[in-house]
mmCIF file of C-alpha atoms in Angstrom:
data_model
loop_
_atom_site.group_PDB
_atom_site.id
_atom_site.type_symbol
_atom_site.label_atom_id
_atom_site.label_comp_id
_atom_site.label_asym_id
_atom_site.label_seq_id
_atom_site.Cartn_x
_atom_site.Cartn_y
_atom_site.Cartn_z
ATOM 1 C CA MET Q 1 56.285 48.368 80.813
ATOM 2 C CA LEU Q 2 56.483 48.620 84.627
ATOM 3 C CA PRO Q 3 58.468 51.522 86.183
ATOM 4 C CA ASN Q 4 61.505 50.568 88.297
ATOM 5 C CA PRO Q 5 60.239 50.853 91.968
ATOM 6 C CA SER Q 6 63.628 52.153 93.187
ATOM 7 C CA SER Q 7 63.331 55.177 90.847
ATOM 8 C CA THR Q 8 59.580 55.848 91.213
ATOM 9 C CA ILE Q 9 59.008 59.448 92.259
ATOM 10 C CA ALA Q 10 55.135 59.658 91.929
ATOM 11 C CA SER Q 11 52.378 57.165 91.834
ATOM 12 C CA LEU Q 12 48.616 56.476 91.861
ATOM 13 C CA GLU Q 13 47.486 53.328 93.566
ATOM 14 C CA ALA Q 14 43.950 52.221 93.130
ATOM 15 C CA ALA Q 15 42.961 55.750 92.577
ATOM 16 C CA THR Q 16 39.344 56.733 91.917
ATOM 17 C CA LYS Q 17 38.102 60.068 90.829
ATOM 18 C CA ALA Q 18 34.485 61.132 89.823
ATOM 19 C CA TYR Q 19 32.835 64.386 88.747
ATOM 20 C CA GLY Q 20 29.323 64.012 89.781
ATOM 21 C CA ALA Q 21 27.982 60.748 88.600
ATOM 22 C CA HIS Q 22 30.729 60.330 86.057
ATOM 23 C CA ARG Q 23 33.638 58.227 87.245
ATOM 24 C CA VAL Q 24 36.711 59.300 85.316
ATOM 25 C CA LEU Q 25 39.113 56.974 87.026
ATOM 26 C CA ASP Q 26 38.333 53.711 88.922
ATOM 27 C CA GLY Q 27 40.959 51.850 90.817
ATOM 28 C CA PHE Q 28 43.708 53.372 88.632
ATOM 29 C CA ASP Q 29 47.337 52.412 89.065
ATOM 30 C CA PHE Q 30 50.216 54.542 87.400
ATOM 31 C CA ALA Q 31 53.703 55.422 88.303
ATOM 32 C CA LEU Q 32 56.470 57.873 87.098
ATOM 33 C CA GLU Q 33 60.138 57.249 87.336
ATOM 34 C CA ALA Q 34 63.084 59.600 87.441
ATOM 35 C CA GLY Q 35 65.085 60.245 84.295
ATOM 36 C CA SER Q 36 62.307 59.277 81.913
ATOM 37 C CA VAL Q 37 59.689 60.909 79.747
ATOM 38 C CA THR Q 38 56.249 59.340 80.055
ATOM 39 C CA ALA Q 39 53.767 60.401 77.371
ATOM 40 C CA LEU Q 40 50.150 60.136 78.379
ATOM 41 C CA LEU Q 41 48.004 59.821 75.334
ATOM 42 C CA GLY Q 42 44.334 59.117 74.670
ATOM 43 C CA PRO Q 43 41.152 60.827 73.347
ATOM 44 C CA ASN Q 44 39.600 63.780 74.997
ATOM 45 C CA GLY Q 45 37.934 62.922 78.209
ATOM 46 C CA ALA Q 46 39.965 59.719 78.692
ATOM 47 C CA GLY Q 47 41.265 60.915 82.048
ATOM 48 C CA LYS Q 48 44.766 62.274 81.128
ATOM 49 C CA SER Q 49 44.105 65.700 82.835
ATOM 50 C CA THR Q 50 42.711 64.006 85.901
ATOM 51 C CA VAL Q 51 45.865 61.893 86.258
ATOM 52 C CA ALA Q 52 48.070 64.989 85.997
ATOM 53 C CA GLY Q 53 45.822 66.914 88.397
ATOM 54 C CA LEU Q 54 45.983 64.140 91.036
ATOM 55 C CA LEU Q 55 49.754 63.740 90.799
ATOM 56 C CA THR Q 56 50.425 67.538 91.098
ATOM 57 C CA GLY Q 57 47.976 68.114 93.942
ATOM 58 C CA ARG Q 58 45.533 70.160 91.966
ATOM 59 C CA LEU Q 59 42.943 67.542 92.384
ATOM 60 C CA ARG Q 60 42.272 65.093 95.305
ATOM 61 C CA ALA Q 61 41.298 61.482 94.796
ATOM 62 C CA ASP Q 62 37.984 60.178 96.065
ATOM 63 C CA ALA Q 63 39.658 56.896 97.047
ATOM 64 C CA GLY Q 64 43.094 55.255 96.726
ATOM 65 C CA THR Q 65 46.605 56.582 97.340
ATOM 66 C CA VAL Q 66 48.505 59.340 95.552
ATOM 67 C CA ASN Q 67 52.144 59.695 96.339
ATOM 68 C CA LEU Q 68 54.483 62.466 95.205
ATOM 69 C CA PHE Q 69 58.174 62.157 96.390
ATOM 70 C CA GLY Q 70 56.924 60.076 99.327
ATOM 71 C CA ARG Q 71 54.545 62.691 100.408
ATOM 72 C CA ASP Q 72 50.863 63.834 99.767
ATOM 73 C CA PRO Q 73 50.884 65.930 96.518
ATOM 74 C CA SER Q 74 49.408 68.870 98.582
ATOM 75 C CA ASP Q 75 52.468 68.968 100.869
ATOM 76 C CA PRO Q 76 54.450 72.186 100.006
ATOM 77 C CA LEU Q 77 57.692 70.302 100.274
ATOM 78 C CA ALA Q 78 56.546 67.948 97.478
ATOM 79 C CA ARG Q 79 54.989 70.720 95.400
ATOM 80 C CA ALA Q 80 58.223 72.689 95.520
ATOM 81 C CA ARG Q 81 59.929 69.999 93.467
ATOM 82 C CA ILE Q 82 57.556 70.036 90.441
ATOM 83 C CA GLY Q 83 57.196 72.360 87.504
ATOM 84 C CA VAL Q 84 53.934 72.503 85.531
ATOM 85 C CA MET Q 85 53.096 73.853 82.214
ATOM 86 C CA LEU Q 86 49.379 73.791 81.694
ATOM 87 C CA GLN Q 87 47.583 73.956 78.389
ATOM 88 C CA ALA Q 88 45.769 77.095 79.491
ATOM 89 C CA GLY Q 89 47.594 79.489 81.744
ATOM 90 C CA GLY Q 90 47.676 83.298 82.023
ATOM 91 C CA LEU Q 91 50.701 85.671 82.303
ATOM 92 C CA PRO Q 92 50.956 88.953 84.138
ATOM 93 C CA ASP Q 93 50.306 91.485 81.261
ATOM 94 C CA THR Q 94 52.110 94.421 82.764
ATOM 95 C CA LEU Q 95 55.374 92.578 83.525
ATOM 96 C CA THR Q 96 58.155 92.034 81.067
ATOM 97 C CA VAL Q 97 59.160 88.426 80.232
ATOM 98 C CA ALA Q 98 62.197 88.608 82.463
ATOM 99 C CA GLU Q 99 60.170 90.093 85.399
ATOM 100 C CA ALA Q 100 57.492 87.418 85.094
ATOM 101 C CA VAL Q 101 60.145 84.622 85.051
ATOM 102 C CA ASN Q 102 62.102 86.134 87.923
ATOM 103 C CA LEU Q 103 58.952 86.500 90.004
ATOM 104 C CA HIS Q 104 57.935 83.010 89.533
ATOM 105 C CA ALA Q 105 61.327 81.600 90.144
ATOM 106 C CA GLY Q 106 61.345 83.383 93.515
ATOM 107 C CA TYR Q 107 58.949 80.859 94.887
ATOM 108 C CA PHE Q 108 61.446 78.091 94.632
ATOM 109 C CA ALA Q 109 64.490 77.294 96.860
ATOM 110 C CA ARG Q 110 66.426 75.769 94.053
ATOM 111 C CA ARG Q 111 65.629 78.369 91.528
ATOM 112 C CA LEU Q 112 67.816 78.798 88.336
ATOM 113 C CA PRO Q 113 69.287 82.123 87.502
ATOM 114 C CA THR Q 114 66.752 84.010 85.395
ATOM 115 C CA ALA Q 115 69.248 84.609 82.439
ATOM 116 C CA ALA Q 116 69.834 80.953 82.266
ATOM 117 C CA VAL Q 117 66.092 80.061 82.278
ATOM 118 C CA LEU Q 118 65.392 82.631 79.446
ATOM 119 C CA GLU Q 119 68.303 81.225 77.401
ATOM 120 C CA GLN Q 120 66.971 77.639 77.760
ATOM 121 C CA ALA Q 121 63.437 78.730 76.805
ATOM 122 C CA GLY Q 122 64.689 80.646 73.787
ATOM 123 C CA LEU Q 123 63.595 83.998 75.371
ATOM 124 C CA THR Q 124 66.727 86.001 75.797
ATOM 125 C CA ALA Q 125 65.846 88.373 72.833
ATOM 126 C CA LEU Q 126 62.366 88.820 74.341
ATOM 127 C CA SER Q 127 63.378 89.425 77.933
ATOM 128 C CA GLY Q 128 62.404 93.051 77.962
ATOM 129 C CA ARG Q 129 59.094 92.610 76.095
ATOM 130 C CA ARG Q 130 55.854 92.942 78.104
ATOM 131 C CA CYS Q 131 53.796 89.794 78.382
ATOM 132 C CA ASP Q 132 50.728 91.336 76.988
ATOM 133 C CA ARG Q 133 52.659 91.924 73.600
ATOM 134 C CA LEU Q 134 53.601 88.300 72.998
ATOM 135 C CA SER Q 135 52.423 85.941 70.349
ATOM 136 C CA GLY Q 136 50.748 82.737 71.367
ATOM 137 C CA GLY Q 137 53.890 80.678 70.864
ATOM 138 C CA GLU Q 138 56.070 83.316 72.659
ATOM 139 C CA ALA Q 139 53.599 83.143 75.660
ATOM 140 C CA ARG Q 140 53.914 79.375 75.743
ATOM 141 C CA LYS Q 141 57.782 79.814 75.904
ATOM 142 C CA VAL Q 142 57.317 81.975 78.930
ATOM 143 C CA GLN Q 143 55.030 79.322 80.559
ATOM 144 C CA PHE Q 144 57.747 76.755 79.801
ATOM 145 C CA ALA Q 145 60.463 78.978 81.341
ATOM 146 C CA MET Q 146 58.249 79.299 84.438
ATOM 147 C CA ALA Q 147 57.971 75.501 84.663
ATOM 148 C CA ILE Q 148 61.650 74.901 84.568
ATOM 149 C CA ALA Q 149 62.676 77.886 86.744
ATOM 150 C CA GLY Q 150 62.737 75.961 90.036
ATOM 151 C CA SER Q 151 64.933 73.085 88.885
ATOM 152 C CA PRO Q 152 62.006 70.596 89.146
ATOM 153 C CA ASP Q 153 62.505 66.901 89.749
ATOM 154 C CA LEU Q 154 59.083 66.319 88.021
ATOM 155 C CA LEU Q 155 58.170 68.404 84.955
ATOM 156 C CA VAL Q 156 54.465 68.197 83.788
ATOM 157 C CA LEU Q 157 53.918 69.453 80.236
ATOM 158 C CA ASP Q 158 50.466 69.712 78.718
ATOM 159 C CA GLU Q 159 50.566 70.451 75.027
ATOM 160 C CA PRO Q 160 53.777 72.377 75.480
ATOM 161 C CA THR Q 161 54.581 73.279 71.968
ATOM 162 C CA THR Q 162 51.200 74.677 70.883
ATOM 163 C CA GLY Q 163 51.850 77.673 68.505
ATOM 164 C CA PHE Q 164 55.575 76.841 68.111
ATOM 165 C CA ASP Q 165 57.281 76.767 64.740
ATOM 166 C CA PRO Q 166 59.374 73.534 63.877
ATOM 167 C CA GLU Q 167 62.737 75.059 65.049
ATOM 168 C CA SER Q 168 61.201 76.169 68.392
ATOM 169 C CA ARG Q 169 59.654 72.767 68.959
ATOM 170 C CA ARG Q 170 62.918 70.983 68.391
ATOM 171 C CA ALA Q 171 64.763 73.408 70.669
ATOM 172 C CA MET Q 172 62.222 72.682 73.375
ATOM 173 C CA TRP Q 173 62.655 69.008 72.899
ATOM 174 C CA ASP Q 174 66.451 69.376 73.283
ATOM 175 C CA VAL Q 175 65.902 71.138 76.639
ATOM 176 C CA VAL Q 176 63.531 68.517 77.878
ATOM 177 C CA ARG Q 177 65.884 65.626 76.919
ATOM 178 C CA ALA Q 178 68.823 67.476 78.663
ATOM 179 C CA LYS Q 179 66.743 67.665 81.868
ATOM 180 C CA VAL Q 180 65.861 64.005 81.639
ATOM 181 C CA ASP Q 181 69.508 63.152 81.202
ATOM 182 C CA VAL Q 182 70.259 64.542 84.566
ATOM 183 C CA GLY Q 183 67.418 62.674 86.335
ATOM 184 C CA THR Q 184 64.228 64.796 85.832
ATOM 185 C CA ALA Q 185 60.969 62.923 85.375
ATOM 186 C CA VAL Q 186 58.655 64.258 82.712
ATOM 187 C CA LEU Q 187 54.948 63.684 82.272
ATOM 188 C CA LEU Q 188 53.950 64.747 78.700
ATOM 189 C CA ALA Q 189 50.455 65.128 77.432
ATOM 190 C CA THR Q 190 50.228 65.965 73.718
ATOM 191 C CA HIS Q 191 48.064 65.525 70.714
ATOM 192 C CA HIS Q 192 51.225 65.798 68.506
ATOM 193 C CA MET Q 193 52.097 62.129 67.907
ATOM 194 C CA ASP Q 194 55.465 63.108 66.358
ATOM 195 C CA GLU Q 195 56.262 64.856 69.624
ATOM 196 C CA ALA Q 196 55.373 61.900 71.728
ATOM 197 C CA ASP Q 197 57.454 59.607 69.340
ATOM 198 C CA ALA Q 198 60.443 61.905 69.482
ATOM 199 C CA LEU Q 199 60.500 62.523 73.270
ATOM 200 C CA ALA Q 200 58.882 59.657 75.046
ATOM 201 C CA ASP Q 201 60.741 56.694 76.612
ATOM 202 C CA ARG Q 202 57.416 55.277 77.587
ATOM 203 C CA ILE Q 203 53.911 55.769 76.229
ATOM 204 C CA VAL Q 204 50.812 55.126 78.323
ATOM 205 C CA VAL Q 205 47.600 55.043 76.460
ATOM 206 C CA ILE Q 206 44.275 55.767 78.377
ATOM 207 C CA ALA Q 207 40.791 55.249 77.090
ATOM 208 C CA ASP Q 208 37.621 55.542 79.269
ATOM 209 C CA GLY Q 209 39.701 55.954 82.475
ATOM 210 C CA ARG Q 210 41.896 52.854 82.124
ATOM 211 C CA ILE Q 211 45.296 51.980 80.658
ATOM 212 C CA VAL Q 212 44.939 50.109 77.355
ATOM 213 C CA ALA Q 213 48.657 50.055 76.483
ATOM 214 C CA ASP Q 214 51.907 50.775 78.277
ATOM 215 C CA GLY Q 215 55.314 50.496 76.691
ATOM 216 C CA ALA Q 216 58.128 52.009 74.563
ATOM 217 C CA PRO Q 217 57.015 53.903 71.339
ATOM 218 C CA ALA Q 218 58.236 51.054 69.125
ATOM 219 C CA ALA Q 219 56.360 48.496 71.187
ATOM 220 C CA ILE Q 220 53.119 50.500 71.035
ATOM 221 C CA LYS Q 221 53.424 50.821 67.226
ATOM 222 C CA ALA Q 222 54.133 47.227 66.877
ATOM 223 C CA ARG Q 223 50.749 46.335 68.242
ATOM 224 C CA VAL Q 224 49.154 47.576 65.045
ATOM 225 C CA ALA Q 225 48.997 44.576 62.679
ATOM 226 C CA ALA Q 226 49.106 46.811 59.606
ATOM 227 C CA THR Q 227 51.451 48.578 57.235
ATOM 228 C CA ALA Q 228 51.390 52.228 56.147
ATOM 229 C CA ILE Q 229 51.588 53.182 52.520
ATOM 230 C CA ARG Q 230 51.880 56.763 51.181
ATOM 231 C CA LEU Q 231 50.909 57.330 47.541
ATOM 232 C CA ARG Q 232 50.978 60.222 45.190
ATOM 233 C CA THR Q 233 47.793 60.024 43.149
ATOM 234 C CA ARG Q 234 45.266 62.202 41.521
ATOM 235 C CA LEU Q 235 42.359 59.966 42.589
ATOM 236 C CA ALA Q 236 40.117 60.568 45.549
ATOM 237 C CA ALA Q 237 40.702 58.684 48.745
ATOM 238 C CA ASP Q 238 37.285 56.952 48.370
ATOM 239 C CA ARG Q 239 38.606 55.054 45.363
ATOM 240 C CA PHE Q 240 41.121 53.274 47.617
ATOM 241 C CA ARG Q 241 39.104 52.383 50.641
ATOM 242 C CA ALA Q 242 37.674 49.227 49.135
ATOM 243 C CA LEU Q 243 41.019 47.912 48.038
ATOM 244 C CA PRO Q 244 42.237 44.615 49.445
ATOM 245 C CA GLY Q 245 43.539 44.948 52.962
ATOM 246 C CA VAL Q 246 42.872 48.714 53.404
ATOM 247 C CA VAL Q 247 41.583 49.600 56.839
ATOM 248 C CA LYS Q 248 42.078 53.365 56.603
ATOM 249 C CA ALA Q 249 42.586 55.831 53.744
ATOM 250 C CA GLU Q 250 43.039 59.544 54.320
ATOM 251 C CA THR Q 251 44.685 62.531 52.460
ATOM 252 C CA VAL Q 252 47.829 63.865 54.107
ATOM 253 C CA GLY Q 253 49.072 66.971 52.328
ATOM 254 C CA ALA Q 254 49.690 66.138 48.740
ATOM 255 C CA ASP Q 255 49.751 62.390 49.433
ATOM 256 C CA LEU Q 256 47.308 59.634 50.213
ATOM 257 C CA SER Q 257 47.981 57.565 53.338
ATOM 258 C CA LEU Q 258 46.686 54.041 53.527
ATOM 259 C CA LEU Q 259 46.806 51.640 56.416
ATOM 260 C CA THR Q 260 46.663 48.077 55.210
ATOM 261 C CA THR Q 261 46.897 44.480 56.398
ATOM 262 C CA ALA Q 262 47.907 43.262 52.962
ATOM 263 C CA PRO Q 263 50.526 45.692 51.536
ATOM 264 C CA ARG Q 264 51.305 43.716 48.375
ATOM 265 C CA LEU Q 265 47.684 43.086 47.460
ATOM 266 C CA THR Q 266 46.904 46.857 48.248
ATOM 267 C CA LEU Q 267 49.776 48.100 45.911
ATOM 268 C CA GLU Q 268 48.806 45.806 43.079
ATOM 269 C CA ALA Q 269 45.250 47.001 43.240
ATOM 270 C CA ALA Q 270 46.395 50.621 43.558
ATOM 271 C CA PHE Q 271 48.366 50.424 40.474
ATOM 272 C CA ALA Q 272 45.505 48.660 38.695
ATOM 273 C CA ILE Q 273 43.125 51.689 39.349
ATOM 274 C CA ASP Q 274 45.857 54.311 38.750
ATOM 275 C CA PRO Q 275 48.719 53.166 36.640
ATOM 276 C CA ALA Q 276 50.137 56.695 36.701
ATOM 277 C CA LEU Q 277 51.021 56.548 40.406
ATOM 278 C CA ALA Q 278 54.108 58.839 40.617
ATOM 279 C CA HIS Q 279 55.380 57.737 44.018
ATOM 280 C CA PHE Q 280 54.771 55.395 46.838
ATOM 281 C CA GLU Q 281 56.443 54.677 50.239
ATOM 282 C CA VAL Q 282 55.897 51.608 52.477
ATOM 283 C CA THR Q 283 56.546 52.187 56.241
ATOM 284 C CA GLY Q 284 55.406 50.838 59.556
ATOM 285 C CA ALA Q 285 52.327 52.006 61.219
ATOM 286 C CA SER Q 286 52.671 55.322 62.947
ATOM 287 C CA LEU Q 287 52.062 56.099 66.595
ATOM 288 C CA GLU Q 288 48.854 57.951 65.514
ATOM 289 C CA ASP Q 289 47.730 54.719 63.788
ATOM 290 C CA ALA Q 290 48.554 52.801 66.929
ATOM 291 C CA LEU Q 291 46.674 55.117 69.216
ATOM 292 C CA ALA Q 292 43.569 55.051 67.031
ATOM 293 C CA ASN Q 293 43.650 51.225 66.827
ATOM 294 C CA LEU Q 294 44.079 50.741 70.584
ATOM 295 C CA VAL Q 295 41.238 53.207 71.449
ATOM 296 C CA GLN Q 296 38.910 51.608 69.019
ATOM 297 C CA SER Q 297 39.783 48.075 70.274
ATOM 298 C CA ASN Q 298 39.031 49.245 73.833
ATOM 299 C CA ARG Q 299 35.619 50.553 72.815
ATOM 300 C CA THR Q 300 34.743 47.430 71.023
ATOM 301 C CA THR Q 301 35.813 45.367 74.117
ATOM 302 C CA ALA Q 302 33.766 47.632 76.378
ATOM 303 C CA LEU Q 303 30.735 47.202 74.186
ATOM 304 C CA LYS Q 304 30.972 43.447 74.229
ATOM 305 C CA GLU Q 305 31.351 43.436 78.025
ATOM 306 C CA ALA Q 306 28.222 45.626 78.311
ATOM 307 C CA ALA Q 307 26.114 43.463 76.050
#
């Protein structure tokens, strides 16, 4: 799924980045477009943070070209148009929530009113609380408020809803979608597959420093030639792993989740070993299934190429 060149606001072209002898990215091409959420997915160490760091100017490429709004990402004029919410970030302990957001917003020419930012981030009721008295989820909301305070054209979100309850997660998703609707580009890095599925217009899967899949969530999931089945059973998952077609079996809450290439044969065999099955549901493969499948396929290919 190639971005539209006319709406591209940031890009990497043949970018290379190494840490010592370890080359994380090698000739890497990537672009972001306005008015779209791009979810960057992949295992730890795949290069996701490096991509985000290069695009936002926190890192410099060893080779290749990095472009942010037509400028070098280190250019203050380009950096003034981005908002970044890192996975790990501190807050000024002695300031209240409102003071911290107001201070941060002051760095931007297009700052939003502090009261509006607090409302969007779900922080109005906490505006007078000191930052050192916030829970983990509340602190993440403040970091989100800081990221949106300058009306950014590019919003970079790294694990944005860690520590959130379900209601707060959905509220943040609504704010993000509203900003995308008026043209903001969003780069999302998350381990929550439901979050990527709910928010992303485009998903880019990275493994070992290269893109192994790029497309809409439905297209990514369609690349898994398997069907998901959820069962309610008292038997252990090990009893189902040898059934016809089953490629994965794991316990999810009170259910057993199976990934199978032969759903009819799998169900027939499942009822044969447990006639008392209370419930089953057949669905398409999930985004998590697709990610695991794509990463494993990439590793298999890499091993064959190295042999």
